[in-house]
Coordinates of C-alpha atoms in Angstrom, one line a residue:
X28 CA -1.0 10.9 -28.1
X29 CA -2.0 11.8 -24.6
X30 CA -2.0 8.2 -23.3
X31 CA 1.7 7.8 -24.2
X32 CA 2.7 10.8 -22.1
X33 CA 0.8 9.3 -19.1
X34 CA 2.7 6.1 -19.2
X35 CA 5.5 7.4 -17.0
X36 CA 5.8 8.9 -13.5
X37 CA 7.4 12.2 -14.2
X38 CA 6.6 14.8 -11.5
X39 CA 5.1 17.3 -14.0
X40 CA 2.2 14.9 -14.6
X41 CA 1.1 15.5 -11.0
X42 CA 0.7 19.2 -11.8
X43 CA -1.2 18.4 -15.0
X44 CA -3.4 16.0 -13.2
X45 CA -4.3 18.4 -10.4
X46 CA -5.1 21.2 -12.9
X47 CA -7.2 18.8 -15.0
X48 CA -9.1 17.6 -11.9
X49 CA -9.6 21.2 -10.7
X50 CA -11.1 22.2 -14.1
X51 CA -13.2 19.0 -14.1
X52 CA -14.6 19.8 -10.7
X53 CA -15.1 23.5 -11.3
X54 CA -17.7 22.6 -13.9
X55 CA -19.9 21.1 -11.1
X56 CA -20.3 24.6 -9.6
X57 CA -22.6 25.5 -12.6
X58 CA -24.8 22.3 -12.5
X59 CA -28.3 22.1 -11.1
X60 CA -27.2 19.4 -8.7
X61 CA -24.8 21.8 -7.0
X62 CA -27.1 24.9 -7.2
X63 CA -30.1 22.9 -5.7
X64 CA -28.1 21.5 -2.8
X65 CA -30.3 22.0 0.3
X66 CA -27.6 23.6 2.6
X67 CA -28.3 26.4 5.1
X68 CA -25.5 28.6 3.8
X69 CA -24.1 28.9 0.3
X70 CA -20.5 28.8 1.7
X71 CA -21.2 25.2 2.8
X72 CA -21.8 24.2 -0.8
X73 CA -18.4 25.6 -1.8
X74 CA -16.8 23.7 1.1
X75 CA -18.5 20.5 -0.1
X76 CA -17.2 21.0 -3.6
X77 CA -13.7 21.7 -2.4
X78 CA -13.9 18.7 0.0
X79 CA -15.0 16.4 -2.8
X80 CA -12.2 17.7 -5.0
X81 CA -9.5 17.1 -2.3
X82 CA -10.8 13.6 -1.4
X83 CA -11.1 12.5 -5.0
X84 CA -7.6 13.8 -5.8
X85 CA -6.0 12.1 -2.8
X86 CA -8.0 9.0 -3.4
X87 CA -6.8 8.7 -7.1
X88 CA -3.1 9.4 -6.2
X89 CA -3.2 6.9 -3.3
X90 CA -4.8 4.2 -5.5
X91 CA -2.2 4.9 -8.2
X92 CA 0.7 4.5 -5.7
X93 CA -0.8 1.4 -4.1
X94 CA -1.2 -0.5 -7.4
X95 CA 2.3 0.4 -8.4
X96 CA 3.9 -0.4 -5.0
X97 CA 2.2 -3.8 -4.9
X98 CA 3.4 -4.6 -8.4
X99 CA -0.2 -5.2 -9.7
X100 CA 0.7 -3.0 -12.6
X101 CA 4.5 -3.0 -13.0
X102 CA 5.0 -0.1 -15.5
X103 CA 5.3 3.2 -13.6
X104 CA 2.5 5.4 -15.0
X105 CA 0.0 8.1 -14.1
X106 CA -2.8 6.5 -16.2
X107 CA -4.6 5.1 -13.2
X108 CA -5.1 8.4 -11.5
X109 CA -6.7 9.9 -14.6
X110 CA -8.9 6.9 -15.2
X111 CA -10.2 7.1 -11.6
X112 CA -11.1 10.8 -12.1
X113 CA -13.0 9.9 -15.3
X114 CA -14.8 7.0 -13.6
X115 CA -16.0 9.4 -10.9
X116 CA -17.8 11.6 -13.5
X117 CA -21.3 10.9 -12.2
X118 CA -20.4 11.0 -8.5
X119 CA -18.5 14.3 -8.1
X120 CA -20.6 15.7 -5.3
X121 CA -21.4 12.5 -3.4
X122 CA -19.1 13.1 -0.4
X123 CA -20.6 10.2 1.6
X124 CA -19.9 7.6 -1.0
X125 CA -16.5 9.1 -1.8
X126 CA -15.5 8.6 1.8
X127 CA -16.8 5.0 1.7
X128 CA -14.7 4.4 -1.4
X129 CA -11.5 5.7 0.2
X130 CA -12.2 3.4 3.2
X131 CA -12.5 0.6 0.7
X132 CA -9.1 1.6 -0.6
X133 CA -7.7 0.7 2.9
X134 CA -9.6 -2.6 2.6
X135 CA -7.8 -3.4 -0.7
X136 CA -4.5 -2.4 0.8
X137 CA -5.0 -5.0 3.6
X138 CA -6.0 -7.6 1.0
X139 CA -3.0 -7.1 -1.2
X140 CA -0.7 -7.3 1.9
X141 CA -1.6 -11.0 2.3
X142 CA 0.8 -11.9 -0.5
X143 CA 3.6 -14.2 0.9
X144 CA 2.8 -13.3 4.5
X145 CA 3.4 -16.2 6.8
X146 CA 1.3 -14.8 9.6
X147 CA -1.2 -12.3 8.0
X148 CA -3.4 -12.1 11.0
X149 CA -3.4 -8.3 11.4
X150 CA -4.1 -7.7 7.7
X151 CA -7.1 -10.1 7.8
X152 CA -8.4 -8.7 11.0
X153 CA -8.1 -5.1 9.8
X154 CA -9.9 -6.0 6.5
X155 CA -12.8 -7.5 8.3
X156 CA -13.0 -4.5 10.7
X157 CA -13.3 -2.2 7.8
X158 CA -16.1 -4.3 6.2
X159 CA -17.9 -4.4 9.6
X160 CA -17.7 -0.7 10.0
X161 CA -19.1 0.0 6.6
X162 CA -21.9 -2.5 7.1
X163 CA -23.4 0.0 9.6
X164 CA -24.1 2.2 6.6
X165 CA -24.2 -0.4 3.7
X166 CA -25.3 -3.7 5.3
X167 CA -25.0 -5.6 2.0
X168 CA -21.3 -4.9 1.9
X169 CA -20.9 -7.9 4.4
X170 CA -20.8 -10.0 1.2
X171 CA -17.2 -8.8 0.7
X172 CA -16.3 -11.1 3.6
X173 CA -16.1 -13.7 0.8
X174 CA -13.3 -11.7 -0.8
X175 CA -11.1 -12.1 2.3
X176 CA -11.5 -15.9 2.1
X177 CA -11.0 -15.9 -1.7
X178 CA -7.8 -13.8 -1.3
X179 CA -6.4 -16.2 1.3
X180 CA -7.1 -19.1 -1.1
X181 CA -5.5 -17.4 -4.1
X182 CA -2.4 -16.4 -2.0
X183 CA -2.3 -20.0 -0.7
X184 CA -2.5 -18.9 2.9
X185 CA -5.6 -20.6 4.1
X186 CA -5.6 -21.8 7.8
X187 CA -8.4 -22.4 10.2
X188 CA -7.4 -19.4 12.3
X189 CA -7.6 -17.1 9.2
X190 CA -11.2 -18.3 8.7
X191 CA -12.1 -17.4 12.3
X192 CA -10.3 -14.1 12.5
X193 CA -12.4 -12.3 9.9
X194 CA -15.6 -13.5 11.6
X195 CA -14.3 -12.0 14.9
X196 CA -13.3 -8.8 13.1
X197 CA -16.9 -8.4 11.8
X198 CA -18.5 -9.2 15.2
X199 CA -16.3 -7.0 17.4
X200 CA -17.6 -3.6 16.3
X201 CA -21.2 -4.9 16.8
X202 CA -20.3 -6.0 20.3
X203 CA -19.3 -2.4 21.1
X204 CA -22.5 -1.0 19.6
X205 CA -24.7 -3.6 21.4
X206 CA -22.9 -3.0 24.7
X207 CA -23.6 0.7 24.4
X208 CA -27.3 0.1 23.4
X209 CA -27.9 -2.4 26.3
X210 CA -26.3 0.0 28.8
X211 CA -28.6 2.8 27.7
X212 CA -31.7 0.5 27.1
X213 CA -31.8 1.1 23.4
X214 CA -33.0 -1.2 20.7
X215 CA -30.2 -3.4 19.4
X216 CA -28.9 -2.7 15.9
X217 CA -28.7 -5.5 13.4
X218 CA -27.7 -5.0 9.8
X219 CA -30.7 -5.5 7.4
X220 CA -29.3 -7.2 4.4
X221 CA -31.8 -6.8 1.5
X222 CA -31.3 -8.1 -2.0
X223 CA -33.6 -6.8 -4.7
X224 CA -33.0 -6.2 -8.4
X225 CA -31.9 -2.6 -9.0
X226 CA -33.1 -1.8 -12.6
X227 CA -32.0 1.3 -14.5
X228 CA -34.4 2.8 -17.0
X229 CA -32.0 3.7 -19.8
X230 CA -34.6 5.4 -21.9
X231 CA -35.0 8.1 -19.2
X232 CA -31.3 9.0 -19.3
X233 CA -29.9 11.9 -21.3
X234 CA -27.8 11.4 -24.4
X235 CA -24.6 12.4 -22.7
X236 CA -25.2 9.9 -19.9
X237 CA -26.0 7.1 -22.4
X238 CA -22.8 7.8 -24.4
X239 CA -20.7 7.8 -21.2
X240 CA -22.2 4.5 -20.0
X241 CA -21.7 2.9 -23.4
X242 CA -18.1 4.0 -23.6
X243 CA -17.3 2.8 -20.1
X244 CA -19.2 -0.5 -20.7
X245 CA -17.2 -1.1 -23.9
X246 CA -13.9 -0.3 -22.3
X247 CA -14.7 -2.5 -19.3
X248 CA -15.6 -5.4 -21.5
X249 CA -12.4 -5.1 -23.6
X250 CA -10.4 -4.7 -20.4
X251 CA -11.7 -7.9 -18.8
X252 CA -11.1 -9.8 -22.0
X253 CA -7.5 -8.4 -22.1
X254 CA -6.9 -9.7 -18.6
X255 CA -8.1 -13.2 -19.4
X256 CA -6.2 -13.4 -22.7
X257 CA -2.9 -12.1 -21.3
X258 CA -3.1 -13.3 -17.6
X259 CA -0.6 -16.1 -18.1
X260 CA 2.1 -13.7 -19.2
X261 CA 2.0 -11.7 -16.0
X262 CA 4.2 -12.3 -13.0
X263 CA 2.9 -14.6 -10.3
X264 CA 2.1 -11.7 -7.9
X265 CA 0.4 -9.6 -10.6
X266 CA -1.6 -12.6 -11.8
X267 CA -2.8 -13.5 -8.4
X268 CA -3.6 -9.9 -7.5
X269 CA -5.6 -9.4 -10.7
X270 CA -7.5 -12.6 -9.9
X271 CA -8.5 -11.0 -6.6
X272 CA -9.4 -7.7 -8.2
X273 CA -11.6 -9.5 -10.7
X274 CA -13.5 -11.2 -7.8
X275 CA -13.7 -7.8 -6.2
X276 CA -15.2 -6.3 -9.3
X277 CA -17.8 -9.1 -9.8
X278 CA -18.8 -9.1 -6.1
X279 CA -19.3 -5.3 -6.1
X280 CA -21.2 -5.6 -9.4
X281 CA -23.5 -8.1 -7.8
X282 CA -24.0 -5.7 -4.9
X283 CA -24.9 -2.9 -7.4
X284 CA -27.4 -5.0 -9.2
X285 CA -29.1 -6.4 -6.1
X286 CA -29.2 -3.4 -3.8
X287 CA -31.9 -0.8 -3.2
X288 CA -29.2 1.8 -2.6
X289 CA -28.2 3.2 -6.0
X290 CA -25.1 4.9 -4.5
X291 CA -23.5 1.6 -3.8
X292 CA -22.4 1.5 -7.5
X293 CA -19.6 3.8 -6.4
X294 CA -17.9 0.8 -4.8
X295 CA -17.2 -0.4 -8.4
X296 CA -14.8 2.5 -9.0
X297 CA -11.7 1.0 -7.5
X298 CA -11.7 -2.5 -9.2
X299 CA -13.0 -0.9 -12.5
X300 CA -10.2 1.7 -12.5
X301 CA -7.5 -1.0 -12.0
X302 CA -8.9 -3.3 -14.7
X303 CA -9.3 -0.4 -17.2
X304 CA -5.8 1.0 -16.5
X305 CA -4.3 -2.4 -17.2
X306 CA -5.9 -2.3 -20.6
X307 CA -4.6 1.2 -21.4
X308 CA -1.1 0.5 -20.2
X309 CA -0.5 -3.0 -21.7
X310 CA -2.7 -3.2 -24.8
X311 CA -0.4 -3.9 -27.8
X312 CA -2.3 -1.7 -30.4
X313 CA -1.2 1.7 -29.1
X314 CA -3.2 3.7 -31.7
X315 CA -6.4 1.9 -30.8
X316 CA -5.9 2.2 -27.0
X317 CA -4.9 5.9 -27.4
X318 CA -8.0 6.6 -29.5
X319 CA -10.3 4.8 -27.0
X320 CA -8.7 6.7 -24.1
X321 CA -9.4 10.0 -25.9
X322 CA -13.1 8.9 -26.5
X323 CA -13.3 8.1 -22.8
X324 CA -11.9 11.6 -21.9
X325 CA -14.2 13.5 -24.3
X326 CA -17.3 11.5 -23.3
X327 CA -16.6 12.3 -19.6
X328 CA -16.1 16.0 -20.4
X329 CA -19.3 16.0 -22.5
X330 CA -21.1 14.4 -19.6
X331 CA -19.9 17.1 -17.2
X332 CA -20.7 19.9 -19.6
X333 CA -24.2 18.6 -20.3
X334 CA -24.8 18.9 -16.5
X335 CA -24.2 22.7 -16.7
X336 CA -27.2 24.9 -16.7
X337 CA -26.2 28.5 -17.3

């Protein structure tokens, strides 16, 4: 089955991955979303499509390498990169949120660096700077300050200075902005954190979308259960890293439910991809996991094809 071939890191898989991703993105050219883009010149639309393809490809490969290098998932594999591409099915042309997601990848890298660091001051500071920068565009993301503190507790590296440093990291970018605004007599910028229930009217969605959401929800549920059932069998580093990733997932899930900005749901891609990949790599029933992976692939392709309007 396809899944078994992906459970290694042979170089030919990189070529297969790029070709698959290229075909997956090419379909977006024929969709109404792409054709109706309000850009001055048609060539800009092509550049946008190419840019989204490049960013998504690099993002998926970088995430795959990060999770393998940090021993979160020990088995060398290329499953994660494919899962990430399939998770991005609804967001192919959202350049802005793809960029936010790749910045959050840097945030996760800083968090995972905290493991067994005696003086992780730079990692904590960099993580808080990233959150502060993104809060200019997504104010509610400041909630992820909690993830820094949670990570310090899980990695048993909690000190009073490591509580203060993230606060300073969040404040410093605002000090630069406020200094500029005071100098030019402009109104001071403050992040407006608004929490309101973000409801999705499922009955208005197309069949292909409902199928894809149902498949992803089922896989996500099984993947979370898999982690809780088999967590004790993982290595200490992997167990602690997955604890952080679960908190990361639930915090971004809360942000998605209680945010007026629907695009914020894209921040779920990173933790969701890692959790789902763990299921596909380690689940004991290989026939079942392979069949579920195929359903995931075909539902994503069906979703993309249903977007085409020839």
